[in-house]
Short mmCIF file of C-alpha atoms in Angstrom, two decimals:
data_model
loop_
_atom_site.label_atom_id
_atom_site.label_comp_id
_atom_site.label_asym_id
_atom_site.label_seq_id
_atom_site.Cartn_x
_atom_site.Cartn_y
_atom_site.Cartn_z
CA UNK L 23 64.32 -90.05 34.25
CA UNK L 24 62.93 -88.33 37.43
CA UNK L 25 61.58 -85.63 35.31
CA UNK L 26 59.60 -88.41 33.40
CA UNK L 27 57.90 -89.35 36.39
CA UNK L 28 57.34 -85.71 37.92
CA UNK L 29 56.30 -84.60 34.83
CA UNK L 30 53.49 -86.96 34.44
CA UNK L 31 52.41 -87.48 37.82
CA UNK L 32 48.80 -86.55 37.41
CA UNK L 33 48.45 -89.18 34.79
CA UNK L 34 50.35 -91.54 36.51
CA UNK L 35 48.58 -91.27 39.79
CA UNK L 36 45.21 -90.80 38.24
CA UNK L 37 45.49 -94.52 36.60
CA UNK L 38 43.55 -97.16 38.55
CA UNK L 39 45.53 -97.57 41.76
CA UNK L 40 47.75 -95.21 40.33
CA UNK L 41 49.76 -93.87 43.38
CA UNK L 42 50.37 -97.62 44.73
CA UNK L 43 51.87 -98.29 41.11
CA UNK L 44 53.78 -95.24 41.20
CA UNK L 45 55.48 -96.48 44.13
CA UNK L 46 56.42 -99.57 42.77
CA UNK L 47 58.03 -97.90 39.72
CA UNK L 48 60.17 -95.66 41.90
CA UNK L 49 61.64 -98.77 43.65
CA UNK L 50 61.95 -100.59 40.33
CA UNK L 51 63.89 -97.43 38.82
CA UNK L 52 65.83 -97.25 42.31
CA UNK L 53 66.90 -100.78 41.81
CA UNK L 54 68.08 -100.29 38.34
CA UNK L 55 70.02 -97.50 38.58
CA UNK L 56 67.52 -95.12 36.55
CA UNK L 57 66.82 -92.80 39.40
CA UNK L 58 69.60 -90.80 39.61
CA UNK L 59 72.79 -90.15 37.45
CA UNK L 60 74.88 -93.14 37.89
CA UNK L 61 78.47 -93.86 38.30
CA UNK L 62 80.86 -95.98 36.33
CA UNK L 63 81.82 -98.29 39.33
CA UNK L 64 78.80 -100.24 39.31
CA UNK L 65 78.36 -104.12 39.39
CA UNK L 66 75.75 -106.68 39.99
CA UNK L 67 76.00 -109.13 42.75
CA UNK L 68 74.42 -111.91 44.60
CA UNK L 69 73.34 -110.98 47.92
CA UNK L 70 75.33 -113.45 49.73
CA UNK L 71 78.49 -111.89 48.47
CA UNK L 72 77.64 -108.49 50.10
CA UNK L 73 75.39 -109.64 53.36
CA UNK L 74 75.16 -112.11 56.07
CA UNK L 75 72.11 -113.64 57.30
CA UNK L 76 70.60 -114.50 60.55
CA UNK L 77 67.76 -116.86 60.26
CA UNK L 78 65.34 -116.51 63.14
CA UNK L 79 64.36 -119.13 65.92
CA UNK L 80 61.38 -119.10 67.94
CA UNK L 81 61.81 -119.18 71.72
CA UNK L 82 59.54 -121.48 74.00
CA UNK L 83 56.34 -120.02 74.46
CA UNK L 84 56.71 -120.10 78.13
CA UNK L 85 59.57 -117.64 77.97
CA UNK L 86 57.41 -114.91 76.13
CA UNK L 87 55.44 -112.08 77.48
CA UNK L 88 53.49 -108.88 76.92
CA UNK L 89 54.80 -106.91 80.02
CA UNK L 90 58.16 -105.89 78.74
CA UNK L 91 60.60 -108.57 80.52
CA UNK L 92 63.64 -109.49 78.59
CA UNK L 93 64.36 -108.82 74.95
CA UNK L 94 62.05 -107.34 72.33
CA UNK L 95 60.76 -110.26 70.24
CA UNK L 96 59.69 -109.74 66.71
CA UNK L 97 57.78 -112.04 64.55
CA UNK L 98 56.12 -111.40 61.04
CA UNK L 99 52.86 -110.36 62.79
CA UNK L 100 54.88 -107.55 64.14
CA UNK L 101 56.11 -105.74 60.83
CA UNK L 102 54.97 -102.44 60.63
CA UNK L 103 55.23 -99.65 58.12
CA UNK L 104 58.95 -99.20 58.11
CA UNK L 105 59.86 -100.65 61.50
CA UNK L 106 58.50 -103.68 63.64
CA UNK L 107 56.09 -102.85 66.33
CA UNK L 108 56.94 -103.66 69.70
CA UNK L 109 54.19 -105.66 71.53
CA UNK L 110 56.10 -108.98 72.87
CA UNK L 111 59.36 -109.77 74.68
CA UNK L 112 61.20 -113.13 75.55
CA UNK L 113 63.32 -114.00 78.55
CA UNK L 114 64.91 -116.67 76.58
CA UNK L 115 66.20 -114.95 72.92
CA UNK L 116 67.93 -117.19 70.41
CA UNK L 117 68.49 -115.28 67.45
CA UNK L 118 69.34 -111.63 67.13
CA UNK L 119 68.84 -108.55 65.09
CA UNK L 120 70.32 -105.20 65.28
CA UNK L 121 70.00 -101.62 63.88
CA UNK L 122 71.50 -101.63 60.40
CA UNK L 123 70.02 -104.88 59.41
CA UNK L 124 67.04 -105.45 56.87
CA UNK L 125 64.33 -107.77 58.28
CA UNK L 126 62.32 -110.06 56.34
CA UNK L 127 59.40 -112.21 56.62
CA UNK L 128 60.43 -115.83 55.47
CA UNK L 129 57.44 -117.87 56.22
CA UNK L 130 53.80 -117.60 55.71
CA UNK L 131 51.18 -115.10 54.19
CA UNK L 132 53.33 -112.25 54.89
CA UNK L 133 56.66 -113.68 52.98
CA UNK L 134 58.56 -111.00 51.61
CA UNK L 135 57.37 -108.16 53.53
CA UNK L 136 60.45 -105.94 54.72
CA UNK L 137 61.16 -103.78 57.67
CA UNK L 138 64.30 -101.86 58.96
CA UNK L 139 66.09 -103.53 62.02
CA UNK L 140 65.91 -102.81 65.64
CA UNK L 141 67.83 -104.47 68.54
CA UNK L 142 65.44 -107.65 68.89
CA UNK L 143 65.15 -111.28 69.08
CA UNK L 144 63.62 -112.67 65.93
CA UNK L 145 61.43 -115.81 65.56
CA UNK L 146 61.42 -118.37 62.86
CA UNK L 147 59.12 -116.29 60.38
CA UNK L 148 62.01 -113.51 60.49
CA UNK L 149 65.38 -113.21 58.88
CA UNK L 150 67.93 -110.53 59.44
CA UNK L 151 69.91 -109.63 56.30
CA UNK L 152 73.10 -107.84 57.84
CA UNK L 153 74.85 -105.88 55.00
CA UNK L 154 78.66 -105.65 54.93
CA UNK L 155 80.94 -102.61 54.43
CA UNK L 156 80.27 -100.82 51.38
CA UNK L 157 76.18 -101.66 51.28
CA UNK L 158 73.97 -98.93 52.90
CA UNK L 159 71.06 -100.15 54.82
CA UNK L 160 68.40 -98.37 53.46
CA UNK L 161 69.79 -98.83 49.73
CA UNK L 162 69.58 -102.34 50.33
CA UNK L 163 65.99 -102.06 51.88
CA UNK L 164 65.09 -100.26 48.58
CA UNK L 165 66.99 -102.50 46.34
CA UNK L 166 65.17 -105.51 47.63
CA UNK L 167 61.53 -103.98 47.37
CA UNK L 168 61.07 -105.42 43.47
CA UNK L 169 62.24 -108.66 44.48
CA UNK L 170 59.85 -108.85 47.20
CA UNK L 171 57.02 -107.41 45.40
CA UNK L 172 57.40 -109.88 42.82
CA UNK L 173 57.72 -112.85 45.43
CA UNK L 174 54.42 -111.45 47.14
CA UNK L 175 52.53 -111.53 44.08
CA UNK L 176 53.65 -115.06 42.92
CA UNK L 177 52.85 -116.20 46.38
CA UNK L 178 49.08 -114.76 46.48
CA UNK L 179 46.44 -117.73 46.18
CA UNK L 180 48.81 -120.56 46.59
CA UNK L 181 50.32 -122.56 49.46
CA UNK L 182 52.19 -120.50 52.14
CA UNK L 183 55.96 -120.57 50.91
CA UNK L 184 59.21 -120.50 52.58
CA UNK L 185 62.51 -118.43 51.74
CA UNK L 186 65.63 -120.15 52.97
CA UNK L 187 69.25 -118.83 53.31
CA UNK L 188 70.19 -120.26 49.86
CA UNK L 189 67.31 -118.57 48.34
CA UNK L 190 68.24 -115.04 49.77
CA UNK L 191 71.91 -115.71 49.02
CA UNK L 192 70.97 -116.02 45.33
CA UNK L 193 69.07 -112.64 44.93
CA UNK L 194 70.93 -110.52 42.44
CA UNK L 195 71.05 -106.62 43.45
CA UNK L 196 72.95 -103.71 41.60
CA UNK L 197 75.82 -102.32 43.91
CA UNK L 198 76.90 -98.71 43.08
CA UNK L 199 79.33 -96.73 45.06
CA UNK L 200 78.42 -95.30 48.30
CA UNK L 201 77.96 -92.06 47.00
CA UNK L 202 75.36 -93.08 44.51
CA UNK L 203 73.60 -95.16 47.15
CA UNK L 204 73.07 -92.05 49.25
CA UNK L 205 71.45 -90.20 46.45
CA UNK L 206 69.24 -92.90 45.40
CA UNK L 207 67.95 -93.29 49.06
CA UNK L 208 67.48 -89.39 49.26
CA UNK L 209 65.64 -89.20 45.80
CA UNK L 210 63.42 -92.16 46.88
CA UNK L 211 62.66 -90.69 50.06
CA UNK L 212 61.86 -87.34 48.08
CA UNK L 213 59.70 -89.22 45.81
CA UNK L 214 57.90 -91.21 48.40
CA UNK L 215 56.95 -87.83 50.11
CA UNK L 216 55.55 -86.80 47.33
CA UNK L 217 53.42 -89.78 46.77
CA UNK L 218 52.23 -89.18 50.37
CA UNK L 219 51.05 -85.90 49.41
CA UNK L 220 49.27 -87.06 46.31
CA UNK L 221 47.53 -89.79 48.13
CA UNK L 222 46.49 -87.11 50.91
CA UNK L 223 45.27 -84.79 48.23
CA UNK L 224 43.22 -87.41 46.35
CA UNK L 225 41.52 -88.38 49.56
CA UNK L 226 40.43 -84.75 50.50
CA UNK L 227 39.40 -84.32 46.85
CA UNK L 228 37.39 -87.58 46.89
CA UNK L 229 35.91 -86.97 50.20
CA UNK L 230 34.90 -83.23 49.17
CA UNK L 231 33.46 -84.91 45.77
CA UNK L 232 31.34 -87.61 47.82
CA UNK L 233 30.03 -84.83 50.00
CA UNK L 234 29.06 -82.73 47.06
CA UNK L 235 27.24 -85.57 45.24
CA UNK L 236 25.44 -86.48 48.28
CA UNK L 237 24.35 -83.07 48.83
CA UNK L 238 22.89 -82.69 45.21
CA UNK L 239 21.23 -86.25 45.42
CA UNK L 240 19.69 -85.22 48.45
CA UNK L 241 18.08 -82.31 46.82
CA UNK L 242 16.44 -84.75 44.44
CA UNK L 243 14.72 -86.53 47.30
CA UNK L 244 13.77 -83.46 48.62
CA UNK L 245 11.51 -82.39 45.40
CA UNK L 246 7.99 -81.76 46.20
CA UNK L 247 6.57 -83.50 43.05
CA UNK L 248 7.13 -85.02 39.97
CA UNK L 249 7.54 -81.26 38.32
CA UNK L 250 10.03 -80.06 41.16
CA UNK L 251 12.04 -83.18 40.66
CA UNK L 252 12.30 -82.73 36.88
CA UNK L 253 13.74 -79.21 37.34
CA UNK L 254 16.11 -80.44 39.75
CA UNK L 255 17.14 -83.27 37.42
CA UNK L 256 17.74 -81.27 34.67
CA UNK L 257 19.93 -78.65 36.67
CA UNK L 258 21.90 -82.13 37.83
CA UNK L 259 22.11 -83.34 34.37
CA UNK L 260 24.07 -80.30 33.14
CA UNK L 261 27.01 -81.22 35.24
CA UNK L 262 26.94 -84.98 35.08
CA UNK L 263 30.36 -85.42 33.63
CA UNK L 264 31.79 -83.47 36.24
CA UNK L 265 29.95 -84.97 39.27
CA UNK L 266 29.57 -88.54 38.41
CA UNK L 267 33.18 -89.43 37.70
CA UNK L 268 33.70 -92.48 40.10
CA UNK L 269 32.08 -95.73 40.34
CA UNK L 270 30.89 -94.92 43.90
CA UNK L 271 29.15 -91.73 42.62
CA UNK L 272 27.27 -93.42 40.06
CA UNK L 273 26.16 -96.34 42.14
CA UNK L 274 24.97 -93.44 44.64
CA UNK L 275 22.86 -91.97 41.86
CA UNK L 276 21.31 -95.46 41.04
CA UNK L 277 20.29 -95.75 44.90
CA UNK L 278 18.97 -92.65 44.79
CA UNK L 279 16.74 -93.14 41.71
CA UNK L 280 15.58 -96.38 43.43
CA UNK L 281 14.63 -94.49 46.37
CA UNK L 282 12.89 -91.67 44.51
CA UNK L 283 11.05 -94.56 42.63
CA UNK L 284 8.84 -95.52 45.66
CA UNK L 285 8.37 -91.95 46.92
CA UNK L 286 6.00 -90.81 44.38
CA UNK L 287 8.23 -87.79 42.90
CA UNK L 288 9.67 -89.67 39.62
CA UNK L 289 6.41 -89.37 37.60
CA UNK L 290 3.50 -87.16 37.49
CA UNK L 291 -0.08 -88.78 39.12
CA UNK L 292 -2.83 -89.09 36.78
CA UNK L 293 -6.51 -88.51 38.01
CA UNK L 294 -7.42 -91.01 35.73
CA UNK L 295 -5.50 -94.02 37.39
CA UNK L 296 -7.43 -96.35 39.26
CA UNK L 297 -6.29 -95.45 43.20
CA UNK L 298 -4.28 -98.22 44.87
CA UNK L 299 -6.91 -98.53 47.58
CA UNK L 300 -9.25 -99.82 44.87
CA UNK L 301 -6.75 -101.87 43.33
CA UNK L 302 -6.20 -103.43 46.67
CA UNK L 303 -9.77 -104.79 46.85
CA UNK L 304 -9.18 -106.16 43.11
CA UNK L 305 -5.97 -107.89 44.50
CA UNK L 306 -7.77 -109.32 47.66
CA UNK L 307 -10.59 -110.70 45.24
CA UNK L 308 -7.72 -112.40 43.52
CA UNK L 309 -6.33 -114.07 46.50
CA UNK L 310 -8.53 -114.62 49.62
CA UNK L 311 -5.80 -115.49 51.72
CA UNK L 312 -4.17 -112.09 51.73
CA UNK L 313 -4.49 -109.91 54.98
CA UNK L 314 -6.90 -107.23 54.45
CA UNK L 315 -6.07 -105.20 57.64
CA UNK L 316 -4.54 -102.17 56.52
CA UNK L 317 -3.06 -101.21 60.06
CA UNK L 318 -4.71 -97.76 59.63
CA UNK L 319 -3.35 -96.55 62.88
CA UNK L 320 0.14 -96.53 61.51
CA UNK L 321 -0.38 -95.54 58.07
CA UNK L 322 0.33 -91.96 58.87
CA UNK L 323 3.68 -92.65 60.34
CA UNK L 324 4.51 -94.88 57.47
CA UNK L 325 3.69 -92.14 55.15
CA UNK L 326 5.96 -90.00 56.84
CA UNK L 327 8.63 -92.35 56.68
CA UNK L 328 8.42 -92.77 52.86
CA UNK L 329 7.28 -89.61 51.27
CA UNK L 330 8.21 -87.03 54.11
CA UNK L 331 4.39 -85.87 54.16
CA UNK L 332 1.24 -87.45 52.97
CA UNK L 333 1.44 -90.08 50.65
CA UNK L 334 0.92 -88.82 47.00
CA UNK L 335 -2.45 -88.67 45.30
CA UNK L 336 -3.84 -92.25 44.63
CA UNK L 337 -1.20 -93.99 46.43
CA UNK L 338 -1.84 -96.17 49.65
CA UNK L 339 0.66 -97.40 52.22
CA UNK L 340 0.04 -101.32 52.86
CA UNK L 341 1.67 -104.10 54.16
CA UNK L 342 3.63 -106.86 52.03
CA UNK L 343 1.08 -109.23 53.55
CA UNK L 344 -1.68 -107.19 52.11
CA UNK L 345 -0.73 -107.63 48.20
CA UNK L 346 1.59 -110.73 48.36
CA UNK L 347 2.06 -114.29 49.86
CA UNK L 348 5.49 -115.00 51.31
CA UNK L 349 6.77 -118.33 51.08
CA UNK L 350 10.14 -119.58 51.99
CA UNK L 351 11.85 -122.79 50.53
CA UNK L 352 14.01 -125.58 51.86
CA UNK L 353 17.03 -127.67 50.75
CA UNK L 354 16.44 -131.35 49.74
CA UNK L 355 18.75 -133.81 51.66
CA UNK L 356 22.39 -133.82 50.46
CA UNK L 357 22.70 -137.14 51.29
CA UNK L 358 20.35 -138.32 48.67
CA UNK L 359 21.79 -138.18 45.26
CA UNK L 360 18.80 -139.00 43.53
CA UNK L 361 17.31 -135.18 44.87
CA UNK L 362 19.99 -133.52 42.66
CA UNK L 363 21.08 -132.98 39.35
CA UNK L 364 17.31 -132.74 37.71
CA UNK L 365 15.41 -130.03 35.59
CA UNK L 366 14.03 -127.64 38.34
CA UNK L 367 16.18 -124.71 39.10
CA UNK L 368 17.00 -124.18 42.98
CA UNK L 369 18.19 -120.83 44.09
CA UNK L 370 20.18 -120.18 47.38
CA UNK L 371 20.61 -116.88 48.91
CA UNK L 372 23.95 -116.29 47.31
CA UNK L 373 22.56 -115.84 44.11
CA UNK L 374 20.05 -113.13 45.39
CA UNK L 375 22.21 -110.03 45.03
CA UNK L 376 20.52 -107.13 43.41
CA UNK L 377 20.15 -109.05 39.87
CA UNK L 378 17.62 -110.60 37.46
CA UNK L 379 17.74 -114.38 37.93
CA UNK L 380 17.24 -116.33 34.58
CA UNK L 381 19.20 -119.51 35.61
CA UNK L 382 20.30 -121.21 38.72
CA UNK L 383 23.71 -122.65 39.74
CA UNK L 384 21.96 -125.97 41.07
CA UNK L 385 18.79 -127.96 39.92
CA UNK L 386 16.87 -130.54 41.97
CA UNK L 387 14.59 -133.32 40.53
CA UNK L 388 11.16 -133.73 40.88
CA UNK L 389 11.70 -136.41 43.80
CA UNK L 390 14.12 -133.77 45.45
CA UNK L 391 11.05 -131.21 45.33
CA UNK L 392 8.24 -133.71 46.20
CA UNK L 393 10.36 -134.76 49.39
CA UNK L 394 11.09 -131.62 50.84
CA UNK L 395 9.19 -128.51 51.66
CA UNK L 396 10.42 -126.34 49.41
CA UNK L 397 7.92 -124.28 47.06
CA UNK L 398 7.61 -123.75 43.40
CA UNK L 399 8.02 -120.01 42.73
CA UNK L 400 6.23 -118.49 39.52
CA UNK L 401 8.14 -115.99 37.23
CA UNK L 402 7.58 -112.45 38.17
CA UNK L 403 8.26 -112.88 41.95
CA UNK L 404 10.58 -111.03 43.76
CA UNK L 405 13.12 -113.00 46.30
CA UNK L 406 14.67 -111.47 49.08
CA UNK L 407 17.70 -113.03 51.14
CA UNK L 408 16.45 -113.28 54.71
CA UNK L 409 19.80 -115.24 55.65
CA UNK L 410 23.30 -114.87 54.18
CA UNK L 411 26.69 -114.20 54.05
CA UNK L 412 28.20 -110.74 54.56
CA UNK L 413 26.25 -108.33 52.40
CA UNK L 414 23.89 -110.75 51.05
CA UNK L 415 21.26 -110.36 53.63
CA UNK L 416 18.66 -108.17 52.78
CA UNK L 417 19.28 -108.15 48.88
CA UNK L 418 16.79 -108.94 46.45
CA UNK L 419 16.44 -110.44 43.03
CA UNK L 420 13.62 -110.40 40.21
CA UNK L 421 12.84 -113.98 39.14
CA UNK L 422 12.31 -114.48 35.44
CA UNK L 423 12.02 -118.17 35.52
CA UNK L 424 9.82 -120.88 37.64
CA UNK L 425 12.18 -122.14 40.34
CA UNK L 426 12.55 -123.38 44.07
CA UNK L 427 14.61 -121.45 46.79
CA UNK L 428 16.04 -122.84 49.71
CA UNK L 429 15.23 -121.90 53.34
CA UNK L 430 17.24 -118.70 53.46
CA UNK L 431 15.12 -116.77 50.66
CA UNK L 432 11.65 -115.37 51.08
CA UNK L 433 9.59 -115.19 47.94
CA UNK L 434 6.99 -112.46 47.51
CA UNK L 435 4.30 -114.00 45.13
CA UNK L 436 1.62 -111.56 43.70
CA UNK L 437 -0.66 -111.06 40.80
CA UNK L 438 1.58 -109.30 38.11
CA UNK L 439 -1.55 -107.92 36.34
CA UNK L 440 -2.18 -105.71 39.36
CA UNK L 441 1.12 -105.11 40.62
CA UNK L 442 4.41 -104.57 38.48
CA UNK L 443 7.07 -107.30 39.23
CA UNK L 444 9.79 -104.42 38.64
CA UNK L 445 8.27 -101.94 40.85
CA UNK L 446 8.44 -104.26 43.56
CA UNK L 447 12.05 -105.03 42.99
CA UNK L 448 12.69 -101.53 43.05
CA UNK L 449 10.83 -101.22 46.54
CA UNK L 450 12.90 -104.16 47.75
CA UNK L 451 16.33 -102.40 46.57
CA UNK L 452 15.28 -99.12 48.29
CA UNK L 453 14.48 -101.20 51.30
CA UNK L 454 17.97 -102.67 51.02
CA UNK L 455 19.77 -99.23 50.70
CA UNK L 456 17.76 -97.47 53.27
CA UNK L 457 18.95 -100.10 55.66
CA UNK L 458 22.60 -99.43 54.78
CA UNK L 459 22.07 -95.73 54.93
CA UNK L 460 20.83 -95.95 58.47
CA UNK L 461 24.30 -97.45 59.48
CA UNK L 462 23.58 -101.38 59.56
CA UNK L 463 26.80 -101.51 57.25
CA UNK L 464 27.53 -105.07 56.27
CA UNK L 465 25.25 -107.73 57.37
CA UNK L 466 21.74 -106.78 57.56
CA UNK L 467 19.40 -107.07 60.49
CA UNK L 468 18.22 -110.40 60.98
CA UNK L 469 15.05 -110.99 58.90
CA UNK L 470 12.50 -113.81 58.66
CA UNK L 471 8.97 -114.41 56.85
CA UNK L 472 7.02 -112.64 59.56
CA UNK L 473 9.31 -109.43 59.28
CA UNK L 474 8.98 -109.61 55.40
CA UNK L 475 5.37 -109.73 55.61
CA UNK L 476 5.14 -106.56 58.03
CA UNK L 477 7.32 -104.27 55.85
CA UNK L 478 5.42 -101.09 54.68
CA UNK L 479 4.96 -100.77 51.10
CA UNK L 480 4.03 -97.66 49.25
CA UNK L 481 1.65 -98.86 46.60
CA UNK L 482 0.87 -96.50 43.32
CA UNK L 483 -1.89 -97.24 40.64
CA UNK L 484 -0.88 -100.00 38.53
CA UNK L 485 -0.49 -97.65 35.61
CA UNK L 486 1.78 -95.27 37.66
CA UNK L 487 3.77 -98.57 38.59
CA UNK L 488 4.71 -99.00 34.69
CA UNK L 489 5.45 -95.25 34.30
CA UNK L 490 7.76 -95.40 37.27
CA UNK L 491 9.48 -98.29 35.86
CA UNK L 492 9.78 -97.10 32.44
CA UNK L 493 11.43 -93.90 33.87
CA UNK L 494 13.74 -95.94 36.12
CA UNK L 495 14.80 -97.85 33.23
CA UNK L 496 15.63 -94.88 31.00
CA UNK L 497 17.56 -93.21 33.85
CA UNK L 498 19.44 -96.47 34.75
CA UNK L 499 20.47 -96.67 31.04
CA UNK L 500 21.96 -93.27 31.56
CA UNK L 501 24.08 -94.50 34.64
CA UNK L 502 25.19 -97.35 32.68
CA UNK L 503 26.38 -94.88 29.87
CA UNK L 504 28.01 -93.02 32.52
CA UNK L 505 29.89 -96.12 33.79
CA UNK L 506 31.00 -97.31 30.39
CA UNK L 507 32.51 -93.99 29.45
CA UNK L 508 34.15 -94.22 32.95
CA UNK L 509 35.63 -97.80 32.22
CA UNK L 510 36.79 -96.37 28.82
CA UNK L 511 38.36 -93.40 29.89
CA UNK L 512 40.24 -95.52 32.71
CA UNK L 513 41.39 -98.05 30.28
CA UNK L 514 42.68 -95.03 28.10
CA UNK L 515 44.42 -93.61 31.16
CA UNK L 516 45.85 -96.93 32.42
CA UNK L 517 47.36 -97.53 28.72
CA UNK L 518 48.92 -94.28 28.69
CA UNK L 519 50.40 -94.99 32.21
CA UNK L 520 51.75 -98.12 31.40
CA UNK L 521 53.46 -96.89 28.33
CA UNK L 522 55.09 -94.10 30.30
CA UNK L 523 56.42 -96.75 32.89
CA UNK L 524 57.66 -99.11 30.06
CA UNK L 525 59.33 -96.06 28.89
CA UNK L 526 61.03 -95.06 32.28
CA UNK L 527 62.18 -98.87 32.61
CA UNK L 528 63.56 -99.28 29.23
#
């Protein structure tokens, strides 16, 4: 049986969450006598027949300390990888564990977690299982893991459970002779060390792969023009199936494409296109409220920020306020039921997450709209979350319906005859990716309408905007195909791995 595992390690470990599942399989085989040659004098027993139980009890809080006075005190929160972490003591211990025991969490979110025992006092969230003669501690530890894994999976998402002495007593384990227990423990330790090496190798390989992908994608952004980009892209395309083999690498490719879209390097410029500077005058004629000051004293700095050098021919650097109105919404009073459940879509910041919005989770009535300061936003606008949970802030969406928003969403409203909605959306997604690449991590820097209006915006001619969008759509389709093939390959790999696991357990 061991040969079946070791002979198929690449397949088993390469399945989704493979090494973790491989560890679970090893423990399952060990507990069921299928890991080493078995002896004939084996029986199944209830744990209460071969072990005693010491249920923990919490000492008074006033008798606990962090300065090392008294006895080591272990609660569920101190459980480590194999042994408890020592960080608290008590001068009034009530229940004790000792080396040779197996400790188990019996209350709360960590229910079922196991550790090997040390000399310590134990709190009410911990029980000590003390094996009797003929039952080795570490074998008992391994034999209990399949039971506790099932217990922990069952407890996820439900109310915190409790394991009592009766439940522990009724747990059934396989009890071979001591010689077989020793061989099982040795084999499990050997295979766990092998799993550790597999994890380390995978981590090193993934890190090297990520660095390679990043370096090659950076070479795309350093292309001097559309011709140079095309040549670099063709070189990269020859190795797609070896480079983009993970979801993270495909997402990195998508982010690079969004960045390239607003750098003027994805498609060639055409002398016949109306320059963006002239385009802006037409936009200003459409809406006299738009800001007409281009902040020319900062244009050179902005161009270097976006393009590395001067702006491409025909492009202009402007502010969002030069081409778009920025409006915030509001939330109709929740205390007035007649404001809610109507026909007007109402969008919150949580729905703005790099998506195309064609519907909303909530709707408001005409009365709700009229009695709040929200705004009706036309289709083709781009929404940016300025306040949101976790990673929501800074994300954007393309609005394809007429809708209202709450106060945490900034809506960019512009003339779609002059400015392509999907180009503005690409710019917004690129802005979000740039912030994250700069080290802002999870939540993005605080945003408000004034800051959104002041964002610099690389504006190409209208015709080039549409060429860029078409090119990005084409390349994003390729990314989606890569992702689909990856998903299919993983499903096949997982099915094969599951078949091997079933064969090993059967």
